[in-house]
Amino acid sequence: MKSLADLIKLREEAQKKVDVRETNKDYRVVVGMATCGIAAGARPVLNKLVEEVSANDYSCTVTQTGCIGLCVYEPIVEVFDKDGGKTTYVHVNPEKAKEILESHIKEGKILEKYTIDAVK
Amino acid sequence: MQDLAMYILEILMNSIHANSKLIKLLISFITKDDEVKIIIEDNGKGMDEERLKTVVSPFSTSRTTRKIGLGVAFLKSLCESCEGDLVIESRVGVGTKTVATYRLSNIDTPPLGDIGEMMMFAIQANEAIDYEFDFIKDNYHFSFNTKEIREQLGGINLDNPDILLWIKDYINQEIRREDL
Ligand SMILES: Nc1ncnc2c1ncn2[C@@H]1O[C@H](COP(=O)(O)OP(=O)(O)O)[C@@H](O)[C@H]1O
Ligand SMILES: [Mg+2]
């Protein structure tokens, strides 16, 4: 059972994390959540990303954007690093999303096979 | 679209993109009136009369990346195919109120879908926006107010992944109670 009282615990945990690690995350993970993205299956992808980042404490934020203008490649996940470098992952599903986090965010290795360059 | 949550998310996203600070959402199922009612009210930038007239037509959007807007038109056609209607009131600089109604017993009514997930996505889209969400099913009434959540959280943002997942699960728990 979830109750509002849980929030006190969540707050303490979140504050602890802020204390032990720098608040600046290494990566920004962005999901295309316009109508085209949602129709193509962005919902379970975004869900999976939030769950995995929560469970593994990955050093990234997960955010949304509108139409990226590449509707045929949706669901799209873009990963931005601290220097502004961008990697575009296409036709992402929940399983691929998990792999992308494990490789790109955890290991710092771009997962080439799911990038837009690999399918173009 | 598969479920009601997705129709509503489209409308919420419009409110989010209109720079709203507060979005009020009511979802109500009243058996004795045989009515489903959904009200989305925002305090965003609003629409002038000309835009308002065209917003329900599927070829209306002020966006430049894509030529057709669909969010409002989808919900309108859902209402119309389920013996109801959709009414939008809007004032520039004040906000927009969308009221959708349809018949609960109509055979074409969509399933409710994942309302917790819908709220999680809306909150994540712009953490700074507050929500007052009410869910009514006959005598049952559940209220969710992000201002109350923020009070409990001190300075922790709502788009923290742990908080987002809690919000999703909490809302679903409350609106999927067995006794409903
Ligand atoms: N709540 C709102 N506040 C202000 N403008 C809105 C609102 N909802 C819709 N609009 C306007 O109506 C247009 C059409 O909306 P919609 O049918 O959802 O298509 P889209 O979001 O793809 O543009 C939007 O581009 C916007 O200009
Ligand atoms: Mg829209």
PDB file of C-alpha atoms in Angstrom, chain A residues 24-85:
ATOM      1  CA  ASN A  24      25.030  17.595 -11.919  1.00  0.00           C
ATOM      2  CA  LYS A  25      24.071  14.501 -13.871  1.00  0.00           C
ATOM      3  CA  ASP A  26      26.406  13.257 -16.597  1.00  0.00           C
ATOM      4  CA  TYR A  27      23.733  12.682 -19.241  1.00  0.00           C
ATOM      5  CA  ARG A  28      20.345  13.874 -20.345  1.00  0.00           C
ATOM      6  CA  VAL A  29      18.088  11.195 -21.822  1.00  0.00           C
ATOM      7  CA  VAL A  30      15.272  12.673 -23.887  1.00  0.00           C
ATOM      8  CA  VAL A  31      12.239  10.830 -25.267  1.00  0.00           C
ATOM      9  CA  GLY A  32      10.061  12.109 -28.121  1.00  0.00           C
ATOM     10  CA  MET A  33       6.565  12.212 -26.618  1.00  0.00           C
ATOM     11  CA  ALA A  34       4.517  13.987 -29.273  1.00  0.00           C
ATOM     12  CA  THR A  35       1.517  12.235 -30.808  1.00  0.00           C
ATOM     13  CA  CYS A  36       3.774  10.499 -33.343  1.00  0.00           C
ATOM     14  CA  GLY A  37       6.124   9.184 -30.644  1.00  0.00           C
ATOM     15  CA  ILE A  38       3.284   7.959 -28.460  1.00  0.00           C
ATOM     16  CA  ALA A  39       1.579   6.249 -31.399  1.00  0.00           C
ATOM     17  CA  ALA A  40       4.825   4.450 -32.207  1.00  0.00           C
ATOM     18  CA  GLY A  41       5.244   3.164 -28.635  1.00  0.00           C
ATOM     19  CA  ALA A  42       7.075   5.841 -26.643  1.00  0.00           C
ATOM     20  CA  ARG A  43       4.958   5.251 -23.514  1.00  0.00           C
ATOM     21  CA  PRO A  44       6.452   1.914 -22.424  1.00  0.00           C
ATOM     22  CA  VAL A  45       9.904   3.201 -23.411  1.00  0.00           C
ATOM     23  CA  LEU A  46       9.625   6.239 -21.155  1.00  0.00           C
ATOM     24  CA  ASN A  47       8.203   4.090 -18.373  1.00  0.00           C
ATOM     25  CA  LYS A  48      11.123   1.693 -18.639  1.00  0.00           C
ATOM     26  CA  LEU A  49      13.677   4.516 -18.616  1.00  0.00           C
ATOM     27  CA  VAL A  50      12.194   6.036 -15.451  1.00  0.00           C
ATOM     28  CA  GLU A  51      12.081   2.616 -13.751  1.00  0.00           C
ATOM     29  CA  GLU A  52      15.653   1.708 -14.666  1.00  0.00           C
ATOM     30  CA  VAL A  53      17.084   5.078 -13.670  1.00  0.00           C
ATOM     31  CA  SER A  54      15.234   4.870 -10.355  1.00  0.00           C
ATOM     32  CA  ALA A  55      16.373   1.290  -9.684  1.00  0.00           C
ATOM     33  CA  ASN A  56      20.019   1.752 -10.711  1.00  0.00           C
ATOM     34  CA  ASP A  57      20.597   5.351  -9.774  1.00  0.00           C
ATOM     35  CA  TYR A  58      22.095   6.133 -13.175  1.00  0.00           C
ATOM     36  CA  SER A  59      23.711   9.534 -13.532  1.00  0.00           C
ATOM     37  CA  CYS A  60      21.194  10.975 -15.973  1.00  0.00           C
ATOM     38  CA  THR A  61      17.968  12.866 -16.095  1.00  0.00           C
ATOM     39  CA  VAL A  62      15.042  11.585 -18.149  1.00  0.00           C
ATOM     40  CA  THR A  63      12.994  14.217 -19.932  1.00  0.00           C
ATOM     41  CA  GLN A  64      10.535  14.563 -22.787  1.00  0.00           C
ATOM     42  CA  THR A  65      10.461  16.517 -25.981  1.00  0.00           C
ATOM     43  CA  GLY A  66       7.859  17.090 -28.670  1.00  0.00           C
ATOM     44  CA  CYS A  67       8.053  16.001 -32.289  1.00  0.00           C
ATOM     45  CA  ILE A  68      11.690  15.523 -33.296  1.00  0.00           C
ATOM     46  CA  GLY A  69      10.703  15.667 -36.965  1.00  0.00           C
ATOM     47  CA  LEU A  70      11.777  12.096 -37.708  1.00  0.00           C
ATOM     48  CA  CYS A  71       8.409  10.442 -37.164  1.00  0.00           C
ATOM     49  CA  VAL A  72       9.235   7.271 -39.137  1.00  0.00           C
ATOM     50  CA  TYR A  73      12.075   6.520 -36.697  1.00  0.00           C
ATOM     51  CA  GLU A  74       9.950   6.807 -33.529  1.00  0.00           C
ATOM     52  CA  PRO A  75      10.170   5.882 -30.727  1.00  0.00           C
ATOM     53  CA  ILE A  76      13.286   8.039 -30.511  1.00  0.00           C
ATOM     54  CA  VAL A  77      15.586   8.436 -27.519  1.00  0.00           C
ATOM     55  CA  GLU A  78      18.264  11.116 -27.622  1.00  0.00           C
ATOM     56  CA  VAL A  79      21.199  11.036 -25.232  1.00  0.00           C
ATOM     57  CA  PHE A  80      23.053  14.296 -24.592  1.00  0.00           C
ATOM     58  CA  ASP A  81      26.376  14.267 -22.804  1.00  0.00           C
ATOM     59  CA  LYS A  82      27.788  17.092 -20.722  1.00  0.00           C
ATOM     60  CA  ASP A  83      29.656  18.615 -23.674  1.00  0.00           C
ATOM     61  CA  GLY A  84      26.473  18.851 -25.744  1.00  0.00           C
ATOM     62  CA  GLY A  85      27.257  15.739 -27.837  1.00  0.00           C
TER      63      GLY A  85
END
